[in-house]
Amino acid sequence: MRELILVGQPNSGKSTFFNALSGYKALTGNFPGATVTYQEGELNLFGRIYKIVDLPGTYSLIPQDKAELEAKKFLVKHKDATIINIADSSVMARSLELTIELIELQRPMVLALNMIDVARRKGIVIDIEKLSKLLDIPCIPTSAKRGNGVIDVIRAANKNKIPENSITLKFQKDVEEIIHSLAKHIPEKAVKDLNIPKRTIAIRLLEEDLYYLKVLEKYNKEIDLQLKIAKEKLEKKHGKEAKFVIAAERHNLAMEIFEQVTTFSKSEHVVSFGEKIDNFVLHPILGYIILIAVFYGLFTLIFNTGAHFEALILERFDALSKLIESEISNKMLSLTLIGLVQGVGGALGIALPYIVPFLIGLAILEDTGYMARIAFLADSIMHKIGLHGKAVVSFVLGYGCSIPAVMAARNLENTRDRIITASLSVLIPCSARTVVIFGLVGYYIGKWYAIGLYIINVLVVGIIGRVLTKIDKTLAPGLVLEIPEYHMPVLKNVLIKTWIRIKDFITVVLPLLIIGSIIMVYLEHYSLDTVINSALKPLTVFILGLPEKVGTTLIFGIFKKELSLMMLFQALGTNNLSTVMTHSQMFVYAVFTLFYIPCISTIPVLYRETGKKATMYVIFGTLILATILGIAARFVGAIIF
Amino acid sequence: MGVLLNQKEGQKVEIVELKGCSNFISKLYKLGIKEGVKVNIKRKSNICPILLEVNGSIVAIGRGMAAKILVRGI
């Protein structure tokens, strides 16, 4: 089976290309780095079967973040695959730098000049034939969004054209000489194993590509010395670090090719429609007003849709539980079934109605290109916390569900930012905690107290962020982010993307919900809750001043946060909480639930993204934080209520 | 000559020097911001990052980073 690997820079339309071809799973996004892991699909075209892989977008093959390293490893290891390089034709000069890096690998390759329509609109005319000759690979104009040219790319891939005659791709003479002298010392065996030409390996070594340095270590220790000599020579002659000499050479080469093959049909700069929109969207005052309006609209939509479906679905499941209770006499079977029904009902009735519209909204924000603009607007605020604009994506996601929020932290370049952002994002009230805030504080105490809790939450997240970034003083580079053009979102892409994220939720969260619900039903049935309640008494009664019976609800809140409120009615045996809890107690309870331990579904994801140590800190740290804030709420409550 | 942060909106400048650690430089290089490259300052305010046009693409640069990029007006 032929293997095709899609490689391209972020926002080049790579995932859209993938979706246009296979209709298989692929994440597409306009936010740089939306494809966090690679996607695979199978394609049957003219009777041939292809395996097609969509790698995470990468600006260069010299990895700088986790996503780029993934792309790089995969590419080098799949020696026999054909590379399909997707380039954004409207930013050809920069795209060509990655193309040159790929050509250096000397593997079968095709260049897809994607978004050719956008380029034309901008007045950029590309001499495709000439480009094809210069690079010695087939170059195909495409518009993946409209499905134009994608099949031609696959046809061209069948040629298995290795760009061996791309003789124009040579650096300056003296640089080439140094590369050549280093290349001589690279052992034949390494060249054979890597299946990459000597010259390319030498270039990568000069660029300090850790992947190659590590591989080469196995063969020849002497290479270190030779590399040092070559680097010194380059640095002496050009006055900057060797890796930047190479990067500059490649840049010049790309510019040279770009100038040879492109002409501009429009001489004057025409203000595009997107730029006109940006005059408002990126405006230092209006921009924030629009931002607030967008979120207000999004959340209103989510809550209205969610509430509608919640009532509808829960009704059915309640009826089903009652039916089981009355019809099945076997206690064991009936308890297990009730737990099962409640678990599935909780997921379908409470979680999904809020999460699905949220994810669709989010996918639209990403695909239109607005998400990158949010990062732009939020940069200065995020700087106050010690992070930069891109971190805001995790926080925005956090209002929906902590799981995608933690996962989105991958987009950040350095480990420190990644861990801090992921840890902070679990403190953001997710849709489940929103149920507690509105259902308890909003309903019984008042709407403004609920809104007040959101404000307190933002302040606490800010302060904790400030403290964390102060503890780890690693100098974090600021925001450097491409702001993509606006795009009309494609329904298919939005749906595929939502589906993939929902699938994550279903496979990770649903089983836990079911198990949790079954355990809960049994605990209740055998009255084991009293044991838990008395064990938790020091915290609940003495420290927080809550009724003893809330103990179990806090434990189940770890399974799923909205359960704590539902259980509260059950545990206290009432339909009107104001008869058994004071306003002050409700306030303390809500504050505690808002901040304590992330739910059991978030913990494994947090572990995967940040490691054991950080996860432990988050679990115990949030518990301590919630207790402290709970005590504070108790004092404040005593004064204001 | 001065740092990017002190330039005005609408100005056309040439990048002269990137002052910072090599991680910082690599990050900018990848988006085409290199010595000798000419960029347009598309948008600059007192709070938001600086918006540049670099060879047809639009790139946002944090204010802290913009203070480390030396440019010359053209």
XYZ file of C-alpha atoms in Angstrom:
715
model
C 0.000 0.000 0.000
C 1.332 3.410 -0.944
C 1.789 5.764 1.923
C 1.282 9.479 1.439
C 2.372 11.949 4.104
C 0.927 15.441 4.178
C 3.445 17.990 5.386
C 2.846 21.713 5.548
C 3.070 24.843 7.620
C 0.276 25.750 10.045
C -2.708 27.337 8.273
C -1.681 25.926 4.906
C -5.007 24.108 4.618
C -3.425 20.735 5.154
C -6.208 19.224 7.203
C -8.818 20.597 4.817
C -6.894 18.868 2.034
C -6.978 15.659 4.063
C -10.726 15.946 4.656
C -11.360 16.719 1.011
C -9.617 13.496 0.073
C -10.714 10.880 2.465
C -13.655 12.136 4.417
C -11.879 10.353 7.214
C -10.947 11.687 10.586
C -8.827 14.801 10.585
C -8.821 17.901 12.672
C -8.750 21.100 10.725
C -8.209 24.397 12.325
C -7.216 27.901 11.611
C -5.461 28.239 14.899
C -1.817 27.328 14.393
C -1.185 23.834 15.591
C -4.768 22.625 15.780
C -3.722 19.195 14.566
C -2.091 18.107 17.753
C -1.601 14.500 16.825
C -1.354 13.076 13.371
C -4.410 11.689 11.654
C -4.650 8.738 9.331
C -7.054 7.776 6.626
C -7.412 5.309 3.830
C -8.149 6.247 0.305
C -9.321 4.205 -2.618
C -8.603 5.983 -5.841
C -8.708 4.456 -9.339
C -8.553 1.021 -7.753
C -5.457 1.803 -5.754
C -5.415 1.879 -1.980
C -3.458 4.631 -0.296
C -2.726 5.209 3.333
C -2.724 8.901 3.947
C -1.275 10.595 7.027
C -1.849 14.174 8.095
C 1.085 15.408 10.166
C 0.856 18.331 12.593
C 1.597 21.625 10.888
C 5.212 22.670 11.149
C 7.047 25.796 10.055
C 10.319 23.944 9.749
C 11.771 20.450 10.084
C 14.075 21.631 12.854
C 11.742 20.914 15.744
C 11.085 23.583 18.336
C 7.974 22.364 20.063
C 6.423 19.002 20.803
C 4.176 18.997 17.736
C 7.074 19.743 15.411
C 9.196 17.013 16.913
C 6.383 14.520 16.316
C 6.079 15.547 12.684
C 9.811 15.292 12.206
C 10.245 11.841 13.746
C 7.412 10.410 11.735
C 8.688 11.803 8.488
C 12.248 10.567 8.890
C 11.146 7.089 9.928
C 8.757 6.517 7.013
C 11.400 6.202 4.355
C 9.264 4.832 1.558
C 6.368 7.222 1.773
C 5.656 9.947 -0.759
C 5.685 13.435 0.693
C 2.851 15.726 -0.253
C 3.944 19.201 0.655
C 0.955 21.496 1.090
C 1.959 25.128 0.701
C -0.145 28.248 1.163
C 0.346 29.946 -2.212
C -0.597 33.320 -0.788
C 2.530 33.258 1.405
C 4.782 31.416 -1.046
C 8.097 32.920 0.014
C 7.846 31.513 3.508
C 6.234 28.231 2.445
C 9.152 27.562 0.115
C 11.554 27.360 3.036
C 9.839 24.234 4.301
C 9.676 22.934 0.722
C 13.446 23.310 0.420
C 13.960 21.456 3.690
C 11.786 18.653 2.373
C 13.627 18.532 -0.936
C 16.842 18.131 1.022
C 15.502 14.775 2.251
C 15.525 13.474 -1.366
C 12.339 11.473 -1.063
C 9.515 11.159 -3.620
C 7.555 14.370 -3.402
C 4.752 16.546 -4.780
C 4.130 20.194 -4.050
C 0.469 21.227 -3.745
C 0.115 24.968 -4.235
C -2.912 25.292 -2.023
C -5.202 28.308 -1.628
C -4.304 29.247 -5.156
C -7.581 31.168 -5.354
C -6.599 33.296 -2.347
C -3.238 34.016 -3.966
C -4.940 35.064 -7.193
C -7.243 37.336 -5.272
C -4.200 38.953 -3.733
C -2.810 39.446 -7.219
C -0.044 36.845 -6.955
C 0.565 34.947 -10.194
C 2.759 31.863 -9.995
C 4.560 30.380 -12.987
C 3.862 26.793 -12.019
C 5.780 25.202 -14.856
C 8.910 27.116 -14.023
C 8.601 26.332 -10.330
C 8.212 22.672 -11.163
C 11.382 22.794 -13.236
C 13.400 24.626 -10.588
C 12.379 22.283 -7.800
C 12.333 19.174 -9.999
C 9.030 17.955 -8.557
C 5.423 18.064 -9.801
C 3.697 21.252 -8.615
C -0.099 21.237 -8.646
C -2.342 24.240 -7.993
C -5.140 23.347 -5.562
C -7.964 24.816 -3.591
C -8.620 22.147 -1.005
C -11.581 24.004 0.428
C -13.387 23.704 -2.885
C -11.909 20.281 -3.580
C -10.088 21.550 -6.668
C -6.909 19.823 -7.727
C -6.681 17.367 -4.843
C -7.080 14.305 -7.051
C -4.434 15.664 -9.430
C -2.048 15.797 -6.508
C -2.570 12.086 -5.832
C -2.091 11.313 -9.525
C 1.163 13.253 -9.468
C 2.218 11.394 -6.316
C 2.047 8.181 -8.314
C 5.033 9.355 -10.320
C 7.216 8.987 -7.224
C 9.380 11.807 -8.406
C 12.521 12.301 -6.357
C 13.781 15.893 -6.695
C 17.324 14.819 -7.525
C 17.990 17.495 -10.124
C 17.037 20.449 -8.025
C 20.520 21.783 -8.694
C 19.413 25.334 -8.222
C 19.017 24.610 -4.535
C 22.583 25.324 -3.530
C 23.760 27.710 -0.871
C 26.616 30.193 -1.254
C 29.893 28.628 -2.323
C 31.764 28.993 0.965
C 28.832 27.619 2.955
C 28.533 24.667 0.603
C 32.233 23.971 1.020
C 31.971 23.805 4.783
C 28.899 21.556 4.505
C 30.778 19.342 2.085
C 33.835 19.016 4.332
C 31.617 18.015 7.249
C 29.607 15.607 5.104
C 32.785 13.636 4.327
C 32.992 12.548 7.948
C 29.484 11.152 8.127
C 29.678 7.343 8.144
C 28.156 5.487 5.184
C 26.136 3.299 7.496
C 24.341 6.284 9.005
C 23.472 7.549 5.533
C 22.087 4.154 4.641
C 20.104 3.729 7.865
C 18.605 7.192 7.788
C 18.125 7.063 4.029
C 19.012 10.719 3.850
C 21.873 12.202 1.797
C 25.129 13.154 3.468
C 24.832 16.810 2.595
C 21.434 17.001 4.268
C 22.649 15.290 7.425
C 25.567 17.727 7.559
C 23.201 20.684 7.185
C 20.957 19.406 9.960
C 23.924 18.896 12.246
C 25.005 22.469 11.653
C 21.478 23.557 12.510
C 21.770 21.729 15.844
C 18.922 19.387 15.113
C 18.917 17.197 18.219
C 17.356 14.298 16.376
C 20.313 13.888 14.019
C 22.899 14.646 16.683
C 21.546 11.771 18.730
C 21.388 9.339 15.824
C 24.916 10.156 14.727
C 26.308 9.624 18.229
C 25.857 5.877 17.750
C 28.147 5.669 14.763
C 31.001 8.019 15.130
C 32.100 9.997 18.154
C 34.592 11.874 16.042
C 31.788 13.733 14.326
C 31.442 16.035 17.343
C 34.891 17.440 16.780
C 34.358 17.881 13.047
C 31.052 19.580 13.675
C 32.685 21.992 16.086
C 35.315 22.901 13.509
C 32.731 23.423 10.772
C 30.537 25.552 13.034
C 33.435 27.723 14.081
C 34.371 28.302 10.471
C 30.847 29.375 9.586
C 30.471 31.577 12.637
C 33.797 33.293 12.034
C 33.016 34.064 8.451
C 29.403 35.172 8.822
C 29.397 36.637 12.296
C 26.430 34.673 13.614
C 25.639 31.241 14.965
C 25.991 28.445 12.410
C 22.330 27.510 12.555
C 21.308 31.039 11.702
C 23.766 31.127 8.806
C 22.055 28.072 7.340
C 18.586 29.472 8.014
C 19.516 32.722 6.311
C 20.918 30.827 3.312
C 17.736 28.835 2.952
C 15.686 31.988 3.280
C 17.684 33.659 0.500
C 17.246 30.629 -1.694
C 13.499 30.645 -1.115
C 13.301 34.344 -1.900
C 15.316 33.825 -5.069
C 12.984 31.110 -6.314
C 9.960 33.125 -5.228
C 11.115 36.121 -7.240
C 11.775 33.974 -10.292
C 8.364 32.366 -10.396
C 5.938 35.011 -9.134
C 4.618 38.222 -10.577
C 2.132 40.621 -9.075
C -0.823 41.525 -11.196
C -1.965 44.296 -8.880
C 0.641 46.945 -8.317
C -1.191 48.874 -5.635
C -2.098 47.489 -2.298
C -5.828 46.954 -2.114
C -7.360 46.820 1.347
C -8.969 43.400 1.517
C -12.280 42.640 3.143
C -10.482 40.777 5.938
C -8.379 43.826 6.717
C -11.503 45.930 6.952
C -12.975 43.486 9.465
C -9.730 43.532 11.409
C -10.004 47.295 11.784
C -12.808 46.508 14.200
C -11.887 43.077 15.515
C -8.297 43.951 16.393
C -9.061 47.491 17.531
C -7.655 48.167 21.032
C -11.091 49.161 22.386
C -13.716 47.895 19.958
C -11.904 44.579 19.704
C -12.559 43.792 23.366
C -16.189 44.820 23.125
C -16.622 42.487 20.147
C -14.809 39.760 22.058
C -17.185 40.067 25.008
C -20.183 40.149 22.668
C -18.989 37.009 20.860
C -18.583 35.122 24.108
C -21.838 36.391 25.521
C -23.585 35.199 22.354
C -21.797 31.865 22.376
C -22.582 31.118 26.008
C -26.193 32.200 25.729
C -26.576 29.883 22.776
C -24.910 27.014 24.640
C -27.054 27.412 27.750
C -30.279 27.748 25.852
C -29.642 24.719 23.675
C -28.224 22.788 26.626
C -31.109 23.516 28.969
C -33.625 22.557 26.327
C -32.099 19.150 25.675
C -31.232 18.531 29.310
C -34.874 18.652 30.393
C -35.943 16.544 27.444
C -33.361 13.802 27.910
C -33.336 13.611 31.710
C -37.085 13.093 31.741
C -36.746 9.951 29.631
C -33.935 8.534 31.729
C -35.747 9.242 35.004
C -38.738 7.366 33.698
C -36.473 4.493 32.707
C -34.907 4.287 36.200
C -38.335 4.232 37.797
C -39.415 1.491 35.432
C -36.377 -0.628 36.348
C -36.994 -0.069 40.040
C -40.556 -1.271 39.806
C -40.159 -4.055 37.264
C -36.952 -5.858 38.226
C -37.106 -7.707 41.511
C -33.482 -8.886 41.636
C -31.891 -6.207 43.846
C -28.373 -6.621 42.494
C -29.454 -6.422 38.874
C -31.816 -3.553 39.445
C -29.218 -1.492 41.358
C -26.588 -2.051 38.674
C -29.020 -1.174 35.914
C -30.156 1.980 37.693
C -26.531 3.037 38.104
C -25.939 2.354 34.431
C -28.995 4.302 33.346
C -28.080 7.224 35.590
C -24.523 7.263 34.285
C -25.544 7.206 30.633
C -28.374 9.634 31.376
C -25.933 11.996 33.095
C -23.673 11.958 30.064
C -26.422 12.301 27.483
C -28.635 14.611 29.467
C -26.241 16.878 31.294
C -22.829 16.768 29.704
C -23.463 16.376 25.973
C -26.208 19.019 25.561
C -23.758 21.648 26.793
C -20.547 20.215 25.386
C -21.678 19.563 21.794
C -22.836 23.134 21.063
C -19.747 24.424 22.826
C -17.426 22.332 20.660
C -19.246 23.320 17.477
C -18.952 26.977 18.471
C -15.302 26.469 19.237
C -14.603 24.753 15.920
C -16.231 27.691 14.143
C -14.121 30.158 16.131
C -11.016 28.233 15.098
C -11.931 27.733 11.463
C -12.895 31.329 10.829
C -9.547 32.457 12.194
C -11.064 34.310 15.151
C -9.261 32.185 17.746
C -5.866 33.550 16.711
C -7.337 37.035 17.071
C -8.504 36.230 20.590
C -4.917 35.295 21.406
C -3.837 38.644 19.968
C -6.291 40.596 22.105
C -5.599 38.610 25.255
C -1.825 38.841 25.056
C -1.456 41.859 27.315
C -3.812 40.403 29.937
C -2.041 37.062 29.829
C 1.247 38.876 30.299
C 0.006 40.110 33.653
C -0.233 36.466 34.677
C 3.181 35.746 33.225
C 2.001 33.793 30.210
C 1.314 34.930 26.671
C -1.682 35.212 24.352
C -1.818 31.637 23.112
C -2.563 30.393 26.645
C -5.966 32.054 26.494
C -7.232 29.272 24.236
C -6.991 26.803 27.122
C -8.844 29.162 29.421
C -11.618 29.735 26.918
C -11.951 25.987 26.412
C -11.988 25.554 30.179
C -15.440 27.126 30.420
C -16.724 24.210 28.380
C -14.772 21.293 29.750
C -11.379 20.945 31.414
C -10.338 18.049 29.177
C -9.970 19.892 25.852
C -8.598 22.825 27.848
C -5.730 20.752 29.214
C -5.113 19.257 25.776
C -4.992 22.645 24.076
C -2.022 23.627 26.231
C 0.051 21.562 23.805
C 0.044 24.492 21.430
C 2.425 26.339 23.720
C 6.087 26.133 22.869
C 7.754 25.628 26.204
C 7.214 23.134 28.987
C 6.822 25.730 31.706
C 4.006 27.554 29.927
C 2.402 24.265 29.009
C 2.308 22.933 32.571
C 1.200 26.214 34.143
C -1.524 26.771 31.556
C -2.862 23.219 31.829
C -2.880 23.428 35.636
C -4.631 26.788 35.682
C -7.209 25.745 33.121
C -8.668 23.135 35.496
C -9.567 25.977 37.881
C -11.853 27.549 35.291
C -15.488 26.628 36.015
C -16.411 24.064 33.361
C -19.999 23.568 32.223
C -20.531 21.054 35.043
C -19.438 23.537 37.687
C -21.616 26.132 36.012
C -24.538 23.901 36.945
C -23.497 24.204 40.594
C -22.913 27.948 40.418
C -26.224 28.742 38.770
C -28.281 25.947 40.300
C -27.205 26.723 43.859
C -25.903 30.268 44.175
C -27.774 31.752 41.248
C -31.083 30.104 42.061
C -31.153 30.411 45.850
C -29.037 33.483 46.604
C -29.212 35.577 43.456
C -27.896 36.003 39.948
C -25.338 38.643 40.908
C -23.732 36.396 43.486
C -23.281 33.795 40.756
C -21.679 36.349 38.467
C -19.571 37.486 41.404
C -18.241 33.936 41.722
C -17.076 34.064 38.103
C -15.238 37.298 38.774
C -13.660 35.894 41.939
C -12.617 32.871 39.900
C -10.858 34.967 37.268
C -9.026 36.904 39.974
C -7.940 33.733 41.766
C -6.727 32.155 38.497
C -4.790 35.339 37.780
C -3.172 35.423 41.211
C -2.294 31.711 41.179
C -0.865 32.140 37.679
C 1.226 35.054 38.840
C 2.545 33.008 41.770
C 3.322 29.970 39.605
C 5.115 31.987 36.954
C 7.097 33.718 39.690
C 8.168 30.371 41.168
C 9.393 29.073 37.829
C 11.297 31.977 36.438
C 12.333 30.320 33.186
C 12.366 33.152 30.705
C 9.446 32.507 28.419
C 9.602 34.018 24.980
C 6.546 36.133 24.244
C 3.905 35.830 21.610
C 4.837 35.218 17.994
C 1.730 34.131 16.195
C 0.606 34.062 12.631
C -2.782 35.740 12.206
C -4.459 33.753 9.439
C -6.826 35.203 6.874
C -10.520 34.920 7.650
C -12.159 31.845 6.213
C -15.754 30.861 5.825
C -16.015 27.735 8.000
C -16.772 24.550 6.080
C -19.587 22.562 7.699
C -17.912 19.218 7.025
C -14.688 20.275 8.719
C -16.513 21.693 11.720
C -18.516 18.506 12.172
C -15.544 16.174 11.771
C -13.597 18.174 14.294
C -16.463 18.230 16.791
C -16.915 14.495 16.353
C -13.262 13.750 17.107
C -13.389 15.801 20.290
C -16.683 14.244 21.368
C -15.206 10.824 20.747
C -12.459 11.659 23.215
C -15.113 12.587 25.735
C -17.115 9.430 25.167
C -14.206 7.003 25.385
C -12.550 8.622 28.398
C -15.428 10.044 30.396
C -18.432 7.846 29.778
C -17.014 4.639 31.315
C -16.012 6.576 34.430
C -19.438 8.140 34.710
C -21.105 4.746 34.527
C -18.806 3.147 37.102
C -19.189 6.158 39.396
C -22.953 6.076 39.166
C -23.137 2.360 39.902
C -20.903 2.760 42.957
C -23.061 5.630 44.119
C -26.273 3.656 43.861
C -24.756 0.832 45.919
C -23.344 3.176 48.546
C -26.703 4.764 48.968
C -28.505 1.465 49.105
C -26.285 0.068 51.828
C -26.151 3.428 53.661
C -22.374 3.532 53.455
C -22.581 7.258 52.902
C -22.747 7.846 56.648
C -19.242 6.362 57.032
C -17.882 8.768 54.426
C -19.749 11.684 55.923
C -18.316 11.157 59.383
C -14.819 10.664 57.947
C -15.095 13.998 56.166
C -16.653 15.730 59.157
C -13.474 17.613 60.168
C -13.394 19.306 56.770
C -17.077 19.772 56.091
C -18.414 20.616 59.533
C -15.500 22.039 61.510
C -13.543 23.880 58.843
C -16.218 24.864 56.367
C -19.246 24.922 58.646
C -21.416 22.867 56.297
C -24.016 20.204 57.199
C -22.420 16.801 57.841
C -24.375 15.154 55.064
C -22.605 17.047 52.270
C -19.528 14.798 52.663
C -20.532 12.191 50.069
C -21.629 14.835 47.603
C -18.097 16.204 47.567
C -16.678 12.759 46.885
C -19.086 12.257 44.002
C -18.269 15.702 42.788
C -14.865 14.313 41.926
C -16.530 11.844 39.569
C -18.457 14.579 37.880
C -18.827 18.031 39.217
C -22.500 18.559 38.536
C -23.226 15.469 40.595
C -22.339 17.301 43.766
C -25.379 19.522 43.387
C -27.717 16.727 42.352
C -26.498 14.613 45.222
C -26.992 17.501 47.579
C -30.751 17.305 47.111
C -30.611 13.575 47.628
C -28.268 13.651 50.602
C -30.189 16.350 52.400
C -33.479 14.747 51.437
C -35.193 17.873 50.187
C -36.337 19.642 47.069
C -35.793 23.036 48.569
C -32.270 23.525 49.828
C -33.052 26.827 51.513
C -34.873 24.913 54.236
C -31.738 22.992 55.262
C -28.818 25.248 54.275
C -28.193 28.898 55.009
C -27.144 31.236 52.208
C -23.734 31.411 53.757
C -23.396 27.600 53.668
C -24.473 27.512 50.034
C -21.911 30.124 49.180
C -19.130 28.220 50.956
C -20.211 24.986 49.302
C -20.166 26.562 45.827
C -16.757 28.143 46.367
C -15.328 24.852 47.568
C -16.805 22.869 44.646
C -15.592 25.470 42.200
C -11.949 25.052 43.113
C -11.349 21.598 44.593
C -9.795 18.575 42.824
C -10.409 18.366 39.050
C -12.873 15.661 38.045
C -11.738 12.094 37.632
C -11.905 12.329 33.840
C -9.581 15.310 33.718
C -6.904 13.741 35.909
C -5.681 11.116 33.379
C -5.537 13.760 30.640
C -3.638 16.102 32.920
C -1.255 13.268 33.754
C -0.651 12.551 30.063
C 0.011 16.188 29.223
C 1.979 17.406 32.229
C 3.381 14.341 33.979
C 3.022 12.789 37.419
C 4.583 15.530 39.501
C 2.484 18.371 38.143
C -0.697 16.284 38.380
C -0.033 15.525 42.054
C 0.587 19.194 42.739
C -2.672 20.092 41.023
C -4.707 17.527 42.980
C -3.385 18.521 46.401
C -2.903 22.165 45.532
C -6.525 22.611 44.452
C -7.717 20.839 47.601
C -5.731 23.235 49.790
C -6.807 26.208 47.686
C -10.482 25.240 47.901
C -10.224 24.826 51.672
C -8.583 28.213 52.149
C -11.095 29.934 49.894
C -13.903 28.018 51.599
C -12.820 29.395 54.987
C -12.612 32.879 53.494
C -16.095 32.466 52.023
C -17.361 31.403 55.455
C -16.100 34.637 57.007
C -17.359 36.781 54.160
C -20.683 34.921 54.253
C -21.030 35.599 57.971
C -20.766 39.318 57.256
C -22.890 39.728 54.134
C -25.736 37.250 54.616
C 17.143 53.109 13.907
C 15.359 51.868 17.006
C 13.433 48.958 18.411
C 10.279 47.731 16.725
C 8.192 48.628 19.764
C 8.912 52.330 19.280
C 7.901 52.512 15.640
C 4.667 53.941 14.352
C 1.725 52.218 12.742
C 1.873 52.227 8.963
C 5.656 52.493 8.843
C 7.823 50.286 6.644
C 10.974 49.046 8.338
C 13.880 46.711 7.746
C 14.890 44.248 10.428
C 18.466 45.008 11.488
C 19.113 42.798 14.470
C 17.340 40.321 16.719
C 18.594 40.705 20.279
C 17.720 37.711 22.353
C 18.437 34.114 23.115
C 18.749 31.661 20.276
C 15.339 30.171 21.052
C 13.813 33.598 20.514
C 15.636 34.086 17.228
C 14.622 30.658 15.918
C 10.990 31.426 16.689
C 11.093 34.622 14.654
C 13.093 33.055 11.826
C 10.421 30.428 11.315
C 7.847 33.078 10.564
C 10.176 34.836 8.177
C 11.346 37.600 10.515
C 15.063 37.801 9.807
C 17.796 40.385 9.429
C 17.417 42.267 6.167
C 13.724 41.445 5.766
C 11.401 44.376 5.140
C 8.168 44.461 7.097
C 5.080 46.655 7.264
C 3.776 47.719 10.652
C 0.098 47.045 10.099
C -1.209 47.774 13.518
C 0.197 49.188 16.705
C -1.602 50.315 19.833
C -0.689 50.840 23.451
C -1.944 47.497 24.702
C -2.015 44.875 21.985
C 0.901 43.095 20.333
C 2.430 44.603 17.195
C 0.978 43.336 13.927
C 3.433 42.964 11.070
C 3.099 42.074 7.451
C 5.984 39.826 6.484
C 6.138 38.676 2.876
C 2.393 38.487 2.577
C 1.596 36.890 5.917
C 0.401 38.674 9.032
C 2.317 37.999 12.233
C 1.582 39.220 15.758
C 4.595 39.941 17.959
C 4.322 40.391 21.721
C 5.414 43.777 23.048
C 8.264 42.286 25.053
C 9.649 40.658 21.953
C 9.157 43.783 19.877
C 11.448 45.579 22.302
C 14.230 43.182 21.337
C 13.955 43.653 17.582
C 16.149 46.368 16.155
C 14.822 47.992 12.979
C 15.667 50.757 10.543
C 13.060 52.897 8.813
C 12.936 52.821 5.010
